[in-house]
GROMACS .gro file of N, CA, C and O in nm:
model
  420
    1UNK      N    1 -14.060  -2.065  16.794
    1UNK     CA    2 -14.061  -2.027  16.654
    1UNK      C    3 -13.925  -2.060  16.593
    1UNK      O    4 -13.820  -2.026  16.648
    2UNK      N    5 -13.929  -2.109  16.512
    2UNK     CA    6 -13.799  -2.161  16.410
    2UNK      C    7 -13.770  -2.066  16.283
    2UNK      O    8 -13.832  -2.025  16.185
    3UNK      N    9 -13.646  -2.055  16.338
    3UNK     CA   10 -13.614  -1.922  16.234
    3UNK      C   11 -13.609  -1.971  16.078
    3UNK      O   12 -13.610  -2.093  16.062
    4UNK      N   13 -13.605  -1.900  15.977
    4UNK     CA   14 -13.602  -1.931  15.875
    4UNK      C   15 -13.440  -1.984  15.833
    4UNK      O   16 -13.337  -1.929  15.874
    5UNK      N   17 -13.445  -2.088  15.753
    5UNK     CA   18 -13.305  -2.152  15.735
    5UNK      C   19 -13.228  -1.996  15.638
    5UNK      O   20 -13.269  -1.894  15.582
    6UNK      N   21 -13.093  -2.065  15.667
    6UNK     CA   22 -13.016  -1.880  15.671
    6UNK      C   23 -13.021  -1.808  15.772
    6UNK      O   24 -12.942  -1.714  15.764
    7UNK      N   25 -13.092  -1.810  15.884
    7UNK     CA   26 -13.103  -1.680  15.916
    7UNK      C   27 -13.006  -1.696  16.075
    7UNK      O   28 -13.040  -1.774  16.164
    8UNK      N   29 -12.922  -1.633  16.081
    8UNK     CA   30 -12.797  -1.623  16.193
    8UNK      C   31 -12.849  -1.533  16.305
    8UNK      O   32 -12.787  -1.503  16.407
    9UNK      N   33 -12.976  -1.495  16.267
    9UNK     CA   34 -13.031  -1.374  16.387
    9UNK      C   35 -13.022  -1.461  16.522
    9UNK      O   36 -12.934  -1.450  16.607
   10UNK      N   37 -13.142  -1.559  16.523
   10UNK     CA   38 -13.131  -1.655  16.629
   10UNK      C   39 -12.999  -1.690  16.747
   10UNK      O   40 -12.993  -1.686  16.870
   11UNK      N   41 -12.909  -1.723  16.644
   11UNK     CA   42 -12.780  -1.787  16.709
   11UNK      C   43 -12.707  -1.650  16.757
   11UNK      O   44 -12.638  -1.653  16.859
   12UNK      N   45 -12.716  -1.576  16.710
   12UNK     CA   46 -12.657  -1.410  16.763
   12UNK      C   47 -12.731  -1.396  16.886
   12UNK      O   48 -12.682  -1.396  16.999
   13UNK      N   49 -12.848  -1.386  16.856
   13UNK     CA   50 -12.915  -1.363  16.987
   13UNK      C   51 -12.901  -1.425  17.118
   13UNK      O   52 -12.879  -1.365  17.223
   14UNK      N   53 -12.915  -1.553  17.102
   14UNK     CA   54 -12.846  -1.666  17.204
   14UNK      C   55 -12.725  -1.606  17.246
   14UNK      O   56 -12.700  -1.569  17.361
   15UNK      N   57 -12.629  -1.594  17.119
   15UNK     CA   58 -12.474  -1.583  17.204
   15UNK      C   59 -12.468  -1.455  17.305
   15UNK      O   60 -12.398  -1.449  17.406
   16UNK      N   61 -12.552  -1.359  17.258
   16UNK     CA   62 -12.574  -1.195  17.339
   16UNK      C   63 -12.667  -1.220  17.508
   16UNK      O   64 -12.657  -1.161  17.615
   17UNK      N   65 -12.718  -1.287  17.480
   17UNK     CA   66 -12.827  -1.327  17.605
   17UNK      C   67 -12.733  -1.435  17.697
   17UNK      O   68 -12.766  -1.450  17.815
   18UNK      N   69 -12.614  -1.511  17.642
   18UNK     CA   70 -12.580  -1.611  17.745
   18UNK      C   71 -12.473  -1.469  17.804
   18UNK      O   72 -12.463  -1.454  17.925
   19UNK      N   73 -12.403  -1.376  17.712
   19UNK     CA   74 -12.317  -1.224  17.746
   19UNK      C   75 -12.333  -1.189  17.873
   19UNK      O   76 -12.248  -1.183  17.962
   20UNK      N   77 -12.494  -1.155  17.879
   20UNK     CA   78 -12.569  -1.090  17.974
   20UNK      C   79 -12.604  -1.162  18.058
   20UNK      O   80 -12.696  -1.094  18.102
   21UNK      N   81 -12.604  -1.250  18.117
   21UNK     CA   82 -12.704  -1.379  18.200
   21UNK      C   83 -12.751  -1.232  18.299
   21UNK      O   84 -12.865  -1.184  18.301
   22UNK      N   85 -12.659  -1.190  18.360
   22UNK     CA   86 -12.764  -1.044  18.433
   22UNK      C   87 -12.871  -0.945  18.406
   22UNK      O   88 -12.934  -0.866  18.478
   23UNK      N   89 -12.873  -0.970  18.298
   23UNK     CA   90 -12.981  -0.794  18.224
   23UNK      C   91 -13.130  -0.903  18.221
   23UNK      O   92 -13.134  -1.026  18.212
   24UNK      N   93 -13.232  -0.813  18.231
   24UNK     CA   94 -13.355  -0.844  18.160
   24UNK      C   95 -13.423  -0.820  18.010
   24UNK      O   96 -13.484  -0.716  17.983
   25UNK      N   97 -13.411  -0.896  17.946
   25UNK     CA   98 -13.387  -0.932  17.820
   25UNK      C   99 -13.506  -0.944  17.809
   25UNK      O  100 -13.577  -0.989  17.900
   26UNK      N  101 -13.562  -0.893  17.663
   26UNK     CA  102 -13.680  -0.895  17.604
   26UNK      C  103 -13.674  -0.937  17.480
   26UNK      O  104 -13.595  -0.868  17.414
   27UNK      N  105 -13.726  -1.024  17.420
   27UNK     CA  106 -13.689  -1.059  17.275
   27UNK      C  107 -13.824  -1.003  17.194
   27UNK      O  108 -13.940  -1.022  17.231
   28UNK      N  109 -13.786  -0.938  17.085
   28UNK     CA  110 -13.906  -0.849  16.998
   28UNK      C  111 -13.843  -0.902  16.868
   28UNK      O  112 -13.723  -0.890  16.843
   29UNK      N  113 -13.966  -0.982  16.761
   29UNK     CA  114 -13.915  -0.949  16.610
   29UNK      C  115 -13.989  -0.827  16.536
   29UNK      O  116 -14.111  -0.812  16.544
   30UNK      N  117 -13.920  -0.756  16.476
   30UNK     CA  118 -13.952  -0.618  16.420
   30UNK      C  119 -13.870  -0.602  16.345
   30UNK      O  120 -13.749  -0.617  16.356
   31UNK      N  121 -13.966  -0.552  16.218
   31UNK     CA  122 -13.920  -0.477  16.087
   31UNK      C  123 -13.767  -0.562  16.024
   31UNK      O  124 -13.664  -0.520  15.971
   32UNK      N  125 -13.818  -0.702  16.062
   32UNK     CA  126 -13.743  -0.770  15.978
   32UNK      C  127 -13.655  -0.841  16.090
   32UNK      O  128 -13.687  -0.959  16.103
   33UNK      N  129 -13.596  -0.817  16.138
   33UNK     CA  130 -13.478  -0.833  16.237
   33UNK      C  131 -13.567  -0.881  16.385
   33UNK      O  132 -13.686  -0.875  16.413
   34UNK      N  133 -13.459  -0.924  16.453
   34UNK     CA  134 -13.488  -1.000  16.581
   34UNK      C  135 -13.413  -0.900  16.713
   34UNK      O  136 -13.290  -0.906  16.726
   35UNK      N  137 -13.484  -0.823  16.794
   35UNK     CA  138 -13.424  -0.737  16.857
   35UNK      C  139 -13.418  -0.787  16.994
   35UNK      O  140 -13.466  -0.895  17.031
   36UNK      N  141 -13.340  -0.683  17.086
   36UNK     CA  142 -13.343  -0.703  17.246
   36UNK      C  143 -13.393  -0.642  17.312
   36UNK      O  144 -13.392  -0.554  17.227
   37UNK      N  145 -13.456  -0.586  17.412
   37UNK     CA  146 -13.525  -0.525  17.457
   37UNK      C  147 -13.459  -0.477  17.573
   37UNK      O  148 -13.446  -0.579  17.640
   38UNK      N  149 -13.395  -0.357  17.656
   38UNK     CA  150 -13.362  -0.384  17.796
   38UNK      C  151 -13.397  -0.235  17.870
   38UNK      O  152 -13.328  -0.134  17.854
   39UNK      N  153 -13.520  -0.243  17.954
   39UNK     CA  154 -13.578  -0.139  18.034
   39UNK      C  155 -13.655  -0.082  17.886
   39UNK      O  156 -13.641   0.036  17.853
   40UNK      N  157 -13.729  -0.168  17.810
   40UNK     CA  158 -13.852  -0.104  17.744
   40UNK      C  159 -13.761  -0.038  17.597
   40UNK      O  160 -13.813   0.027  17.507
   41UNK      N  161 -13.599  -0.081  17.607
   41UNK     CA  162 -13.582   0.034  17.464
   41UNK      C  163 -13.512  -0.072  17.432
   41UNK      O  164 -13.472  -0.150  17.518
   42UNK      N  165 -13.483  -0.091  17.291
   42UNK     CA  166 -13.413  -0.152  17.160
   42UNK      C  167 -13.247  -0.131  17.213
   42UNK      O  168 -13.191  -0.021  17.218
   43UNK      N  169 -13.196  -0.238  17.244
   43UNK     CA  170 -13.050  -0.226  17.244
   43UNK      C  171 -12.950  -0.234  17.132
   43UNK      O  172 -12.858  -0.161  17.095
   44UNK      N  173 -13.018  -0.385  17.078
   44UNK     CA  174 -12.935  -0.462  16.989
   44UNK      C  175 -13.047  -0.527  16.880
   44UNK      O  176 -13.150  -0.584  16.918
   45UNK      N  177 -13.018  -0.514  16.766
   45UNK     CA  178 -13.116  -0.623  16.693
   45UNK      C  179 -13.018  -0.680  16.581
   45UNK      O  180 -12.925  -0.612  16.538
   46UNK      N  181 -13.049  -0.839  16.527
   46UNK     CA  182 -12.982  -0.942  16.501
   46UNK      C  183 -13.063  -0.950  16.384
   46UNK      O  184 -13.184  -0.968  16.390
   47UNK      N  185 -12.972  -0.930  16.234
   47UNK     CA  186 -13.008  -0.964  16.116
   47UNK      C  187 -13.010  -1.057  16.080
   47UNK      O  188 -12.937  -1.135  16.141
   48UNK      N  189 -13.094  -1.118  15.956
   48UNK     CA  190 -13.088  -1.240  15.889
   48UNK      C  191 -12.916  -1.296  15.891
   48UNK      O  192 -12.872  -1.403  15.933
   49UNK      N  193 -12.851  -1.193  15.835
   49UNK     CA  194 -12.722  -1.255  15.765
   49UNK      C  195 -12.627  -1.225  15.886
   49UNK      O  196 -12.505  -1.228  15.871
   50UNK      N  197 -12.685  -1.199  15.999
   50UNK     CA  198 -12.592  -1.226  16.119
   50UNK      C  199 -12.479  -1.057  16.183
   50UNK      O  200 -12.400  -1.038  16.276
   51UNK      N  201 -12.525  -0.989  16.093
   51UNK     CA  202 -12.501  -0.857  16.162
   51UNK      C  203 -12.566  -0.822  16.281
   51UNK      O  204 -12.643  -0.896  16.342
   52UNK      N  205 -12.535  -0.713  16.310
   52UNK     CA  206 -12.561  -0.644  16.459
   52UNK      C  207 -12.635  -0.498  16.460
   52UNK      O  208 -12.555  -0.405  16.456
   53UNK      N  209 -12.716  -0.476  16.463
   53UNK     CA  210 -12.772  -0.342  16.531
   53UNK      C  211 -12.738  -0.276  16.621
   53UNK      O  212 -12.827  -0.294  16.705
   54UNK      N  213 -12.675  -0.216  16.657
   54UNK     CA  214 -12.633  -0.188  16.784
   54UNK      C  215 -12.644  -0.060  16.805
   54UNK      O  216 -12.589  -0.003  16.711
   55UNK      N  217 -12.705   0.046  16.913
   55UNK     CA  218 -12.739   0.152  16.970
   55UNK      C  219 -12.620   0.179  17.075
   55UNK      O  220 -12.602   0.112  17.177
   56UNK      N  221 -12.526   0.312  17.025
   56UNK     CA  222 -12.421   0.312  17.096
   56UNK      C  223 -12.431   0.490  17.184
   56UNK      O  224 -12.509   0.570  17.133
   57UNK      N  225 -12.381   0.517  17.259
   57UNK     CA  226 -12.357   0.652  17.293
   57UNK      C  227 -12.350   0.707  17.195
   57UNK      O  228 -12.268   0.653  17.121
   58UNK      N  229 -12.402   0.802  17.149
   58UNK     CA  230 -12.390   0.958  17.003
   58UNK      C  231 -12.209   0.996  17.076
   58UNK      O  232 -12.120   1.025  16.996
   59UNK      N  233 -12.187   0.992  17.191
   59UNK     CA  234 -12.075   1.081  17.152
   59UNK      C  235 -11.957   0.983  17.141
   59UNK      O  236 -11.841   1.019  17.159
   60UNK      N  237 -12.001   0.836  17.107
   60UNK     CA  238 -11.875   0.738  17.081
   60UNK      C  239 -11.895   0.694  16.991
   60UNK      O  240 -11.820   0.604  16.953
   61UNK      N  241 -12.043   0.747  16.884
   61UNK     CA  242 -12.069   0.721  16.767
   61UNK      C  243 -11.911   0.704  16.632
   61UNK      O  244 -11.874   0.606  16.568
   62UNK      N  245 -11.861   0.837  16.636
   62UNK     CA  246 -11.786   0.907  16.559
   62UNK      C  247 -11.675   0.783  16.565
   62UNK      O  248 -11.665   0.698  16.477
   63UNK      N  249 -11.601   0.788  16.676
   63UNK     CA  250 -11.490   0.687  16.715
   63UNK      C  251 -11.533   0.507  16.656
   63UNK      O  252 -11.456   0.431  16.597
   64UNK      N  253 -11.659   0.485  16.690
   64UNK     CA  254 -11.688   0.364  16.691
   64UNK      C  255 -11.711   0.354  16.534
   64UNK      O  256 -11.690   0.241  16.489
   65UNK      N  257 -11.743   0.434  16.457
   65UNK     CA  258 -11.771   0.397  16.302
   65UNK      C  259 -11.592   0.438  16.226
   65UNK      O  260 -11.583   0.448  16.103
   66UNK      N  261 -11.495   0.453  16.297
   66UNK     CA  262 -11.368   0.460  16.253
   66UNK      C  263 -11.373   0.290  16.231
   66UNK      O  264 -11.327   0.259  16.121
   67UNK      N  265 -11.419   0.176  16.310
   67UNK     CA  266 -11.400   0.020  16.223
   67UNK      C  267 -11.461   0.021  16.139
   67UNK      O  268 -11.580   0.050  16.139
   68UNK      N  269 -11.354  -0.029  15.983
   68UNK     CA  270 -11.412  -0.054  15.893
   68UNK      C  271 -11.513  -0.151  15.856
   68UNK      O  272 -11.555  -0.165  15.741
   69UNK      N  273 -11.547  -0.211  15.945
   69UNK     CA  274 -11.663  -0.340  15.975
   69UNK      C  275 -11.800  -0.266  16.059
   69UNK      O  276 -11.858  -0.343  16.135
   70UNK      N  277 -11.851  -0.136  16.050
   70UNK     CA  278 -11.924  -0.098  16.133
   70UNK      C  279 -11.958   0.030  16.042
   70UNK      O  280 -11.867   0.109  16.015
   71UNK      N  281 -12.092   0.050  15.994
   71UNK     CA  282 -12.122   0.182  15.919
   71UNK      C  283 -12.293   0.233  15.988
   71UNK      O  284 -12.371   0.176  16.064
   72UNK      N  285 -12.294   0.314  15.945
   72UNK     CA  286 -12.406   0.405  15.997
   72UNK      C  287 -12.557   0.322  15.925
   72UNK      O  288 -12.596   0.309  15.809
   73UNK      N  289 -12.605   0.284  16.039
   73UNK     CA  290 -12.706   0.188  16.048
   73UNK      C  291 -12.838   0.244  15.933
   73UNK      O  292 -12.857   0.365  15.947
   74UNK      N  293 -12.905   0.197  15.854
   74UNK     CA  294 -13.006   0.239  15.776
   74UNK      C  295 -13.129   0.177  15.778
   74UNK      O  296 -13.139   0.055  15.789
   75UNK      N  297 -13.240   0.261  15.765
   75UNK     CA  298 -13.396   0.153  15.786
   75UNK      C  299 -13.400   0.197  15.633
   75UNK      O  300 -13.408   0.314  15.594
   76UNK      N  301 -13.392   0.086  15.558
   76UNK     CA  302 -13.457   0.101  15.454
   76UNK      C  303 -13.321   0.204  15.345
   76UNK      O  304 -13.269   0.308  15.385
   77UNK      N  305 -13.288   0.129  15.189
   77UNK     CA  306 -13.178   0.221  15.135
   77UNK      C  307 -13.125   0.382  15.140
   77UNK      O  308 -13.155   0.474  15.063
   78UNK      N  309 -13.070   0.384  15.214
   78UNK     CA  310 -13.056   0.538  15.193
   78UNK      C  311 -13.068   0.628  15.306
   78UNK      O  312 -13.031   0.745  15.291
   79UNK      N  313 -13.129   0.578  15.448
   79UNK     CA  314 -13.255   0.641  15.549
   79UNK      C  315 -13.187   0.600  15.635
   79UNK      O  316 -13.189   0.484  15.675
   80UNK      N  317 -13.094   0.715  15.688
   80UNK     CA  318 -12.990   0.694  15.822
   80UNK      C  319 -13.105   0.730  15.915
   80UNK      O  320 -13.197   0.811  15.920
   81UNK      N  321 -13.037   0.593  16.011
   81UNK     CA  322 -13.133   0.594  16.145
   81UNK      C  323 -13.046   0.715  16.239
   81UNK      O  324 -13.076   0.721  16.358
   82UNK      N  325 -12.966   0.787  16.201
   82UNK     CA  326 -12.877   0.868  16.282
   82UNK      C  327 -12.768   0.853  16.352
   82UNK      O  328 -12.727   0.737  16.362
   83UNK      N  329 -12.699   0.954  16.416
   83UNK     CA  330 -12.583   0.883  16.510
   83UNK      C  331 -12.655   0.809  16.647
   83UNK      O  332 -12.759   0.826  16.712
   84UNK      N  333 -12.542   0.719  16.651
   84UNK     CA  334 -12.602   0.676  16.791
   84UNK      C  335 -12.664   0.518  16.774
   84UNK      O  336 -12.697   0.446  16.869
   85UNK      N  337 -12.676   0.471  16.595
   85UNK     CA  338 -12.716   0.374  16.536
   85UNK      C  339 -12.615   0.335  16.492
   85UNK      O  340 -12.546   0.419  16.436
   86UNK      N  341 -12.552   0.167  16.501
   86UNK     CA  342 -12.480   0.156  16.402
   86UNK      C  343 -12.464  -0.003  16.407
   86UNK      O  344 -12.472  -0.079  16.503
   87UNK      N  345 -12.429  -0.040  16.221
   87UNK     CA  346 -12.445  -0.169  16.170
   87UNK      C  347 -12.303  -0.219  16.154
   87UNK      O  348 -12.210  -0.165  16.094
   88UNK      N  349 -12.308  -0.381  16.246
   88UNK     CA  350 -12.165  -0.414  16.315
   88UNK      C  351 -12.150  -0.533  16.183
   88UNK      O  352 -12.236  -0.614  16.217
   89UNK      N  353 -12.104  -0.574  16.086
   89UNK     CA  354 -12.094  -0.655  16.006
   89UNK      C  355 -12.085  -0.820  16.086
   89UNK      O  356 -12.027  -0.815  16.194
   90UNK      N  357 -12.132  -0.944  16.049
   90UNK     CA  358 -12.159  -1.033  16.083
   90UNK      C  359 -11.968  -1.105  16.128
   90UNK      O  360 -11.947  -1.163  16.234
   91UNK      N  361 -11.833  -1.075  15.995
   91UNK     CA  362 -11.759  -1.108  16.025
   91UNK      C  363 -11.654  -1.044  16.157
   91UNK      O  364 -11.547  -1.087  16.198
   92UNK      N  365 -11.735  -0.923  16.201
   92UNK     CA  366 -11.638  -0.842  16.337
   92UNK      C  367 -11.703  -0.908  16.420
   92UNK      O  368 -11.635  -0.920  16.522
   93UNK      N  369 -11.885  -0.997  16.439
   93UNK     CA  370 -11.870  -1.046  16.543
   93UNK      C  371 -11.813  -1.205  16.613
   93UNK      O  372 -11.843  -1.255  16.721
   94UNK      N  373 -11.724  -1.253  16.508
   94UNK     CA  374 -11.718  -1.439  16.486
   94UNK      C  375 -11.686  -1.442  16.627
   94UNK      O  376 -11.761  -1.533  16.662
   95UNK      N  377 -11.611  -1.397  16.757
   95UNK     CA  378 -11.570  -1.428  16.813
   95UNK      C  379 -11.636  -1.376  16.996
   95UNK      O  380 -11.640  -1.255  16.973
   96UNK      N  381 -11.673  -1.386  17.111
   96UNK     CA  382 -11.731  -1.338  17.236
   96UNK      C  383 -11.659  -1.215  17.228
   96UNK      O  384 -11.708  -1.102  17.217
   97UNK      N  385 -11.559  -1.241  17.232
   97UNK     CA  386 -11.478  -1.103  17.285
   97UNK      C  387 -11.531  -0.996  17.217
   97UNK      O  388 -11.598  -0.909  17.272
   98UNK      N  389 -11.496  -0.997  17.068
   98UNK     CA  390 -11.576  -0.892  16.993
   98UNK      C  391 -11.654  -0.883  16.969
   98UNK      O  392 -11.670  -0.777  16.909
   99UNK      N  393 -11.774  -0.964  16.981
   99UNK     CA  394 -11.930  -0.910  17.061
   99UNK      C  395 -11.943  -0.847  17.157
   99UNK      O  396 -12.025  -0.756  17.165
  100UNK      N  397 -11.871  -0.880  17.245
  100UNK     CA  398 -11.880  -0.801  17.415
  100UNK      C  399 -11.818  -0.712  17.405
  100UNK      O  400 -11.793  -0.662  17.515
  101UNK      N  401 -11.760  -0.643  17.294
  101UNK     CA  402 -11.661  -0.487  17.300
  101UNK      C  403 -11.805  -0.446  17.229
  101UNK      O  404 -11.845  -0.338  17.271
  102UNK      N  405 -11.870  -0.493  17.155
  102UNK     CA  406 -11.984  -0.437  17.081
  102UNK      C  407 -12.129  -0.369  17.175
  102UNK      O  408 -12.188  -0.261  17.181
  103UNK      N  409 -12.138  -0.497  17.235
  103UNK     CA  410 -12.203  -0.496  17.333
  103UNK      C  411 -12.195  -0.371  17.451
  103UNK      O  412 -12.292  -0.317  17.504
  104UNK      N  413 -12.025  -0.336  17.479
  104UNK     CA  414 -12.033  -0.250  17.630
  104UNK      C  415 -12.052  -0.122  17.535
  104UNK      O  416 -12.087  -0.020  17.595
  105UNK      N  417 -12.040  -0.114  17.435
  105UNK     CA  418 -12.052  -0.007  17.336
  105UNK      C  419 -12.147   0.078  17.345
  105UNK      O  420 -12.158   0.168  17.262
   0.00000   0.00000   0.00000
């Protein structure tokens, strides 16, 4: 399937899956976004415009939304998915390294 032109989900995903060459990786598209799958639950999911989804520990929630590039993840305007959710902006991930701090997150 060929992603829609614009859409950076794809190439995120790739760069997260070559991260991991160890994990068993599941690729799911849902509710817009392109997710990961690992042991049956949602790790990470990859937006059009190249942000990050990312499902972190609740109790490193607090600490981890201190980067100003990282806010409390929402389904839909307004509708916090809770702690423990959170949306990594496309420019904190340009580089492996700071994907993979995202990632052990």
């Amino acid at each position: 399937m060929t992603p829609p032109a614009g859409d950076s989900s794809r190439a995120l995903i790739d760069r997260i899956s070559s991260l991991l060459p160890d994990r068993q990786l599941r690729e799911v598209r849902m509710f817009g976004v392109l997710a990961l799958m690992v042991d049956g639950a949602m790790a990470v999911a990859a937006h059009r415009d190249g942000s990050l989804l990312v499902r972190v520990d609740p109790a490193e929630d607090a600490r981890l939304l201190e980067n100003p590039q990282a806010s409390r993840a929402e389904m839909g305007a307004g509708r916090s998915m809770g702690k423990g959710w959170i949306r990594v902006e496309a420019t904190a991930l340009r580089n492996n390294a700071a994907l993979t701090s995202w990632l052990e997150a």
